[in-house]
Amino acid sequence: MSNRRALVVEDEVLVGMLIEEMLRDLGYEIAGLSTHLDHALALARTARFDVALLDINLNGRQSFPVADAIRARGLPFLFATGYGSRIVPEPYCNAPILQKPFSLEELKVALQRAGL
Amino acid sequence: MPSPPDAETLLDTILEGIGLPFYAVDKDWRIFLYNSAAERHFGQPAEKMIGTSLWEHFPQDRPSDRSRLLHDAMARRETLRGETLSLTGRHVSYVMFPLGEGLGVFVRDVTDRRNAEKQREEAEEALRKRTLELEAVLETIPTGVWFTTDPDLRHVVGNRRAIELLRIPRELDLSSALNQPSGFTVFRDGIEVPPEARPLHRAARGETVPDVVLEIRFDNGDRRMLLMRAAPLRSKTGELQGAVAAAADVTERLRYEDHLKLLLNELNHRVKNTLAIVQSIATLTLKDVNPDARATFEERLLNLSAVHNLLTDESWDSTSLAAVARTSLRAARERVSFDGDDLRLRPKSAVALSMALHELGTNALKYGALSTEHGRISVQWTIDNDRFRLRWQETGGPPVSVPEHRGFGSRMIERGLAAELQGEVRIDWQSQGVVCTIDAPIEAIHDRGSGA
């Protein structure tokens, strides 16, 4: 069985690189790392992945359209944010939320909560 | 038919029966009639007065209105009526009329009536002045004020600001504007408030309405936030006599507070993002070089972030010691017992204490009580005589020996925490388990502003 693939949407490249490392440690392959909303939207619609990790704030724009595109494909996603959980609006409040910065253990638990 | 009394008896009877001070003088001012009311008025008996000159008793040279009037009446031979200050220094109303060649004089003491009138005038003047002052205040303060005198608000008066706040048209009276409001609707927490549930209506029914923030939505789309209070007006006997309501426009203040919240939220977001970047740099730098150092660093950083979250939740005012202790030891929570009354910590103390507890916890997991299956930790604190004392005690772990080398963790506890708390911090490497004691003045760590 091939490894599960994860899409990472994170506008801070260094943080994105750490998340990639963590996901690899948990046995994931990286389907892509996107730092911009438009690019992330394109990947969300076309890339092959099993789960996505979404930073909510992408250079001042919110990543909820990306969440919509992923949900439309029936795939799970989780949020990572430095804003606190109150920023997530009603339609997405069931998705696991990671508070930045987070540990490998916290990422593992969140992925499990997303059904993986 | 009985015969009429003689003229003298008749005159006496009339003069006494009238009950007013009366006397009569001849053309030479000699008194020839003087009734008992006059005796009381002048304080002199009739025997002493009759047949003597008026001016013997009241010297003619004394300049007074009364003496001028008497001479005037005597000279002009006509009836004079009026009020004056009498020869006795009292206020009197008088009637002077020609009687033979002399004068008849009735007086009535009106001093008490005049005093009462004067007092009433003074009281009215004071009230007028008070009212003017109050009106000036009411027209000047930036607060809308409404008064009503009945429970249905049939009669309502308000100051200029009250009319401005609700943008009530000039031609509309306040009662109609409040009972059948047009041009605006009122909301509280997003729910419409009907007229009868608004502060002045409630107070007019006897309820005291504490601070309530109402949103006024005008038909043109404008929205203003009003902070309102209202209270019933009662008579001395407690009878409901109406109500007063006051409103201040707090729109700008609330907007400013929202703005501050937004700024604080934005700042916290940046701090957390920066912590995440630091985590990435350290982790990616040390991952293959020194995995132990990487893990230790990351745990310290994540602990710092966790205590920041606690403080952020309370806008960096203060936070709870119990929450800080539980958060810092979350990795081993079920094997740590906490005992002590909670207290509010200053932010800097909260961070320092959290870092110290995290180090103690990490050490216990690696080498101490939590490295074995049954080891436990007790964290107890007391506040006594303005001293804060905390005791960390490990039990059930492997035998402890004093470490040869003091690592950064113990130095952070013994030096860093002690300096931050302005107290003493000691780690005692007892063989049955590590004991750490903190003894610090309460004012160095406790935020009294938030109570608890």
XYZ file of C-alpha atoms in Angstrom:
568
model
C 0.000 0.000 0.000
C 1.375 3.367 -0.978
C 1.765 6.159 1.558
C -1.024 8.643 2.196
C -0.574 11.996 0.540
C -1.011 15.381 2.219
C -1.491 18.827 0.711
C 0.023 21.664 2.759
C -1.264 25.229 2.393
C 0.881 27.604 4.456
C 2.042 31.104 3.530
C 5.118 30.985 5.773
C 7.532 28.771 3.841
C 9.694 27.874 6.842
C 6.636 26.759 8.788
C 5.454 24.864 5.701
C 8.798 23.073 5.560
C 8.488 22.018 9.211
C 4.948 20.741 8.598
C 6.271 18.727 5.623
C 8.929 17.207 7.913
C 6.350 16.333 10.536
C 4.019 14.769 7.972
C 6.898 12.700 6.567
C 7.690 11.561 10.150
C 4.068 10.403 10.379
C 4.432 8.454 7.142
C 2.869 10.878 4.688
C 4.032 11.889 1.228
C 3.723 15.554 0.347
C 1.292 16.203 -2.496
C 2.263 19.866 -2.627
C 3.119 22.968 -0.594
C 1.256 26.100 -1.581
C 1.789 29.582 -0.178
C -0.861 31.443 -2.219
C -4.624 31.221 -2.361
C -4.974 30.894 -6.157
C -2.311 28.216 -6.400
C -3.809 26.431 -3.399
C -7.258 26.506 -5.040
C -5.872 24.957 -8.209
C -4.120 22.209 -6.217
C -7.238 21.624 -4.106
C -9.248 20.943 -7.261
C -6.746 18.820 -9.169
C -3.951 17.416 -6.996
C -4.034 13.840 -5.757
C -4.094 13.852 -1.932
C -5.840 12.200 1.044
C -5.855 15.124 3.474
C -5.063 18.846 3.441
C -3.612 21.054 6.147
C -4.785 24.640 5.719
C -3.355 27.794 7.226
C -6.372 30.075 7.584
C -4.634 33.359 6.784
C -2.801 33.359 3.450
C -1.098 36.734 3.112
C -4.215 38.458 4.424
C -6.709 36.299 2.486
C -8.690 33.533 4.135
C -8.336 29.973 2.888
C -12.009 28.990 3.241
C -12.576 28.753 -0.562
C -9.824 26.098 -0.574
C -11.698 24.251 2.176
C -14.874 24.423 0.038
C -13.047 22.968 -2.982
C -11.629 20.119 -0.878
C -14.989 19.425 0.724
C -16.570 19.326 -2.749
C -14.255 16.422 -3.506
C -15.293 14.705 -0.271
C -11.787 14.892 1.190
C -10.867 15.747 4.810
C -8.927 18.839 5.892
C -7.660 20.483 9.041
C -6.897 24.064 9.899
C -3.743 25.515 11.402
C -3.949 29.033 12.782
C -2.433 31.511 15.169
C -5.779 33.281 15.616
C -7.548 30.984 18.065
C -10.479 28.722 17.260
C -13.072 31.547 17.301
C -11.968 32.738 13.869
C -13.393 29.617 12.175
C -16.942 30.261 10.903
C -19.882 27.910 11.382
C -19.663 25.832 8.149
C -16.114 24.698 8.999
C -16.285 24.408 12.771
C -16.271 20.595 12.670
C -12.819 20.488 11.097
C -9.946 19.907 13.567
C -8.031 23.097 14.389
C -4.345 23.170 15.275
C -3.048 26.147 17.236
C 0.288 27.315 15.900
C 2.923 26.441 16.907
C 2.049 22.760 17.381
C 3.927 19.561 18.152
C 4.197 16.345 16.156
C 1.930 14.691 18.721
C -0.737 17.380 18.307
C -0.590 16.986 14.518
C -0.976 13.222 14.858
C -4.044 13.592 17.100
C -5.607 16.141 14.735
C -5.101 13.852 11.730
C -6.773 11.047 13.661
C -9.705 13.360 14.467
C -9.995 14.111 10.740
C -10.563 10.375 10.222
C -7.082 9.313 9.150
C -89.469 96.409 70.931
C -86.434 96.957 73.191
C -85.022 100.420 73.190
C -81.702 100.833 71.370
C -78.599 101.192 73.548
C -77.310 104.679 74.091
C -74.845 106.099 71.556
C -71.763 105.667 73.769
C -72.484 102.006 74.486
C -73.227 101.488 70.829
C -69.889 103.026 69.825
C -67.926 100.984 72.382
C -69.635 97.794 71.285
C -68.871 98.492 67.622
C -65.256 99.405 68.296
C -64.688 96.291 70.380
C -66.708 94.088 68.054
C -64.677 95.054 64.980
C -61.661 93.522 66.662
C -59.127 95.654 64.803
C -56.885 98.217 66.508
C -58.691 101.561 66.274
C -58.008 104.984 67.661
C -59.197 108.508 66.950
C -57.454 111.835 67.470
C -58.775 115.383 67.437
C -57.261 118.133 65.318
C -54.492 118.540 67.934
C -53.593 114.808 67.758
C -55.141 114.173 71.172
C -56.433 110.618 71.420
C -60.112 110.389 72.295
C -61.002 106.848 71.182
C -58.790 103.824 71.759
C -60.140 100.259 71.753
C -58.754 97.157 73.456
C -57.307 95.804 70.168
C -55.301 99.075 70.003
C -54.136 98.404 73.594
C -52.736 95.077 72.448
C -51.311 96.536 69.237
C -49.474 99.437 70.869
C -48.860 97.680 74.176
C -50.281 100.649 76.127
C -53.492 100.699 78.206
C -56.316 103.048 77.194
C -56.077 105.040 80.482
C -52.533 106.025 79.564
C -53.429 107.033 76.038
C -56.835 108.693 76.140
C -56.485 112.485 76.371
C -52.782 112.472 75.536
C -51.171 113.500 72.254
C -50.292 110.722 69.871
C -46.832 112.222 69.446
C -46.092 111.900 73.182
C -45.974 108.206 72.583
C -44.553 108.270 69.101
C -42.266 111.303 68.794
C -43.330 113.472 65.880
C -39.795 114.155 64.785
C -39.231 110.502 64.155
C -39.209 110.292 60.374
C -41.540 107.519 59.341
C -43.947 106.830 56.534
C -46.656 106.482 59.103
C -46.199 109.958 60.550
C -46.066 111.498 57.076
C -49.259 109.660 56.169
C -51.045 110.826 59.312
C -50.142 114.444 58.691
C -51.148 114.065 55.074
C -54.525 112.581 56.022
C -55.109 115.284 58.621
C -54.285 118.023 56.125
C -56.150 116.640 53.113
C -59.270 115.597 55.019
C -59.808 112.501 52.922
C -59.720 108.726 53.452
C -56.368 107.036 52.866
C -55.800 103.305 52.613
C -52.607 101.354 52.205
C -49.871 99.427 53.866
C -46.937 100.840 55.744
C -44.393 100.292 58.440
C -46.172 101.329 61.572
C -45.002 103.572 64.405
C -44.373 100.366 66.338
C -42.130 98.969 63.650
C -44.682 96.415 62.443
C -46.122 96.091 58.965
C -49.736 97.230 58.996
C -52.515 97.919 56.589
C -54.379 101.056 57.535
C -57.471 103.099 56.910
C -57.299 106.761 57.936
C -60.439 108.821 57.594
C -61.587 112.276 58.691
C -63.521 112.085 61.953
C -64.894 115.465 63.071
C -61.917 117.761 62.874
C -59.527 114.935 63.626
C -58.829 111.438 62.267
C -60.040 107.908 62.825
C -57.452 105.209 62.222
C -57.904 101.474 61.772
C -54.818 99.314 61.485
C -54.345 95.646 60.853
C -51.035 93.945 61.657
C -49.939 92.148 58.513
C -46.322 91.449 59.576
C -46.836 87.681 59.801
C -48.605 87.579 56.452
C -45.879 89.691 54.865
C -43.143 87.529 56.376
C -44.843 84.409 55.056
C -45.162 86.029 51.649
C -41.529 87.075 51.709
C -40.451 83.583 52.679
C -42.530 82.114 49.900
C -41.058 84.555 47.399
C -37.534 83.709 48.551
C -38.284 80.007 48.312
C -39.760 80.482 44.862
C -36.738 82.488 43.791
C -34.349 79.809 45.121
C -36.365 77.139 43.335
C -36.327 79.184 40.133
C -32.545 79.536 40.448
C -32.112 75.791 41.133
C -34.331 74.966 38.181
C -32.336 77.261 35.904
C -29.077 75.698 37.095
C -30.467 72.215 36.579
C -31.756 73.122 33.132
C -28.376 74.589 32.222
C -26.712 71.366 33.357
C -29.261 69.237 31.516
C -28.774 71.218 28.310
C -24.982 71.054 28.591
C -24.235 67.436 29.525
C -23.577 65.037 26.639
C -26.175 62.688 28.090
C -29.776 62.365 26.973
C -32.255 62.597 29.860
C -35.980 61.833 29.778
C -38.527 62.351 32.549
C -42.039 61.057 32.743
C -44.697 61.586 35.375
C -46.972 58.666 34.599
C -46.632 54.932 33.938
C -47.891 55.157 30.348
C -45.494 57.934 29.342
C -48.326 60.247 28.354
C -46.220 63.160 29.563
C -42.537 63.063 28.747
C -39.952 65.823 28.819
C -36.361 65.498 27.733
C -33.286 67.608 27.275
C -31.873 68.691 23.929
C -29.435 65.764 23.850
C -32.312 63.295 24.353
C -34.017 64.689 21.295
C -30.780 64.687 19.288
C -29.900 61.100 20.236
C -33.166 59.723 18.889
C -33.314 62.293 16.056
C -36.856 63.202 17.032
C -38.431 65.699 14.606
C -39.090 69.165 16.056
C -42.849 68.926 15.528
C -43.215 65.599 17.381
C -43.753 65.530 21.135
C -41.593 63.150 23.150
C -44.485 61.059 24.407
C -45.563 60.133 20.863
C -41.951 59.673 19.810
C -41.401 57.107 22.568
C -44.769 55.352 22.448
C -45.116 55.029 18.682
C -41.501 55.371 17.605
C -40.970 56.127 13.963
C -37.696 56.617 12.193
C -35.831 54.089 14.330
C -35.996 50.658 15.934
C -34.241 49.519 19.094
C -32.242 46.314 19.487
C -30.480 44.639 22.357
C -27.903 41.981 21.441
C -29.502 41.831 17.998
C -33.041 41.267 19.294
C -35.665 43.961 18.763
C -36.879 45.691 21.928
C -40.525 46.876 21.757
C -41.359 50.316 23.274
C -42.865 48.921 26.486
C -39.675 46.951 27.242
C -37.363 49.970 26.951
C -35.699 51.520 30.019
C -37.993 54.526 30.617
C -41.133 52.390 30.236
C -39.755 49.775 32.619
C -38.712 52.385 35.190
C -42.121 54.065 34.929
C -43.623 50.748 36.059
C -41.352 50.773 39.112
C -38.293 48.871 37.930
C -34.720 50.104 38.353
C -32.899 49.476 35.081
C -29.119 49.138 35.449
C -26.644 49.789 32.632
C -27.929 48.377 29.373
C -26.454 48.893 25.912
C -29.085 49.392 23.233
C -28.549 49.679 19.529
C -30.629 52.303 17.768
C -31.131 51.471 14.104
C -32.368 54.467 12.155
C -34.437 53.987 9.042
C -31.665 55.542 6.920
C -29.298 52.758 7.985
C -27.350 54.656 10.673
C -26.666 52.766 13.868
C -25.794 54.226 17.248
C -25.050 52.417 20.494
C -26.572 53.921 23.644
C -25.593 53.073 27.188
C -28.791 53.565 29.201
C -29.954 53.595 32.790
C -33.373 54.303 34.245
C -34.918 54.580 37.680
C -38.431 55.155 39.060
C -39.187 58.442 40.819
C -41.012 57.962 44.096
C -42.592 60.279 46.643
C -41.470 60.302 50.292
C -44.091 57.675 51.009
C -42.810 55.446 48.224
C -45.586 56.180 45.792
C -44.572 55.856 42.131
C -44.482 59.334 40.581
C -42.804 58.699 37.250
C -39.356 57.817 36.040
C -36.100 59.185 34.713
C -33.876 57.634 32.052
C -30.427 58.668 30.848
C -28.511 57.664 27.747
C -24.943 58.233 26.578
C -23.803 57.614 23.024
C -21.049 54.969 23.337
C -20.819 54.154 19.621
C -17.295 55.516 19.237
C -16.109 53.967 22.490
C -17.382 50.508 21.509
C -15.877 50.900 18.044
C -12.548 51.809 19.643
C -12.733 48.811 21.971
C -13.458 46.536 19.008
C -10.515 48.074 17.205
C -8.257 47.388 20.182
C -9.466 43.781 20.336
C -8.718 43.425 16.655
C -5.223 44.859 17.110
C -4.534 42.593 20.068
C -5.790 39.606 18.098
C -3.568 40.577 15.176
C -0.562 40.985 17.452
C -1.168 37.574 19.033
C -1.435 36.034 15.603
C 1.943 37.502 14.639
C 3.566 36.373 17.886
C 2.320 32.832 17.308
C 3.411 32.885 13.692
C 6.851 34.036 14.804
C 7.010 31.278 17.428
C 6.092 28.800 14.674
C 8.913 30.154 12.492
C 11.403 29.903 15.386
C 10.194 26.338 15.952
C 10.787 25.567 12.277
C 14.274 27.076 12.187
C 15.375 25.278 15.353
C 13.793 21.979 14.378
C 15.084 21.997 10.832
C 18.547 23.093 12.060
C 18.903 20.522 14.822
C 16.823 17.612 13.509
C 19.698 15.496 12.219
C 22.443 17.126 14.297
C 21.116 16.797 17.828
C 17.674 15.227 18.111
C 17.622 15.479 21.932
C 18.382 19.203 21.919
C 15.781 19.684 19.192
C 13.094 17.941 21.272
C 13.995 19.852 24.463
C 13.956 23.161 22.652
C 10.678 22.429 20.898
C 8.990 21.431 24.144
C 10.148 24.639 25.819
C 8.913 26.699 22.908
C 5.552 24.928 22.798
C 5.151 25.434 26.536
C 5.862 29.142 26.132
C 3.248 29.214 23.372
C 0.716 27.409 25.591
C 1.079 29.916 28.437
C 0.802 32.728 25.875
C -2.518 31.216 24.811
C -3.766 31.332 28.415
C -2.777 34.984 28.692
C -4.224 35.842 25.285
C -7.585 34.414 26.334
C -7.618 37.046 29.111
C -6.201 39.932 27.055
C -2.871 39.724 28.901
C -4.357 41.110 32.112
C -3.628 38.154 34.346
C -4.255 34.438 34.429
C -5.006 31.678 36.905
C -2.206 29.861 38.729
C -4.130 26.569 38.571
C -4.490 26.886 34.784
C -0.797 27.725 34.388
C 0.214 24.718 36.522
C -2.068 22.311 34.622
C -0.959 23.631 31.227
C 2.748 23.455 32.026
C 2.435 19.879 33.254
C -0.090 18.696 30.662
C 2.224 15.881 29.516
C 1.852 14.161 32.914
C -1.353 15.643 34.211
C -2.901 12.478 35.639
C 0.122 11.769 37.850
C 0.409 15.244 39.308
C -1.782 16.424 42.185
C -2.414 20.138 42.679
C -3.418 21.633 46.015
C -3.894 25.315 46.801
C -6.333 28.186 46.458
C -6.259 29.598 42.974
C -4.920 33.119 42.498
C -4.433 35.537 39.621
C -0.891 35.820 38.326
C 0.735 38.786 36.649
C 1.657 37.889 33.042
C 5.438 37.900 33.631
C 5.098 35.735 36.743
C 2.809 33.373 34.855
C 5.394 32.896 32.074
C 8.319 32.453 34.514
C 6.410 29.994 36.713
C 5.200 28.065 33.689
C 8.721 27.697 32.271
C 9.998 26.511 35.670
C 7.196 23.958 36.146
C 7.782 22.731 32.604
C 11.491 22.144 33.368
C 10.669 20.321 36.603
C 8.106 18.211 34.747
C 10.533 17.363 31.926
C 13.227 16.403 34.441
C 10.732 14.230 36.336
C 9.734 12.458 33.115
C 13.332 11.795 32.110
C 15.025 10.961 35.417
C 12.605 11.496 38.306
C 9.320 10.201 39.668
C 7.561 10.111 36.302
C 10.297 7.901 34.791
C 8.821 4.975 36.718
C 5.352 3.504 36.593
C 4.176 4.465 40.078
C 5.946 7.739 40.738
C 3.852 10.760 41.546
C 4.251 14.499 41.953
C 2.524 16.753 44.432
C 2.360 20.505 43.834
C 1.095 22.441 46.842
C 0.976 26.148 47.412
C -0.123 28.446 50.214
C -0.477 32.178 50.729
C 0.345 33.209 54.266
C 1.513 36.521 55.740
C 1.853 37.996 52.265
C 4.245 35.229 51.225
C 3.565 32.839 48.385
C 5.062 29.402 49.044
C 5.006 26.536 46.546
C 6.327 23.061 47.178
C 7.049 20.538 44.398
C 7.593 17.049 45.731
C 8.315 13.884 43.783
C 7.665 10.450 45.329
C 7.885 6.871 44.187
C 10.652 7.432 41.657
C 14.166 6.005 41.490
C 16.741 7.166 44.082
C 17.891 10.660 43.304
C 21.461 11.846 43.341
C 22.690 15.411 43.068
C 23.535 16.024 39.417
C 27.191 16.715 38.681
C 26.350 19.350 36.169
C 23.678 22.005 36.516
C 21.904 22.203 33.193
C 20.094 25.174 31.708
C 16.812 23.855 33.157
C 17.898 24.035 36.816
C 19.633 27.359 36.282
C 16.455 28.737 34.697
C 14.501 27.613 37.794
C 16.924 28.677 40.513
C 18.132 31.925 38.976
C 15.527 32.997 36.438
C 12.425 32.279 38.462
C 13.935 33.591 41.714
C 14.807 36.882 40.041
C 11.408 37.192 38.379
C 9.511 36.484 41.606
C 11.921 38.482 43.787
C 12.107 35.478 46.074
C 13.997 32.300 46.817
C 13.797 29.131 44.756
C 15.614 25.999 45.868
C 15.930 22.570 44.298
C 16.702 19.905 46.865
C 17.902 16.658 45.307
C 16.650 14.431 48.153
C 17.297 10.745 47.543
C 13.581 9.793 47.858
C 12.545 12.448 45.339
C 13.270 15.938 44.094
C 11.822 18.770 46.179
C 11.605 22.297 44.831
C 10.440 25.177 47.025
C 9.484 28.684 46.041
C 9.124 31.454 48.607
C 8.226 34.871 47.227
C 6.400 38.041 48.286
C 2.782 37.812 47.175
C 2.792 41.253 45.527
C 5.500 40.105 43.102
C 3.254 37.476 41.553
C -0.327 38.306 42.408
C -2.451 40.553 40.268
C -4.847 42.085 42.790
C -6.638 44.054 40.108
C -8.577 41.013 38.976
C -9.560 39.898 42.469
C -9.466 36.247 43.529
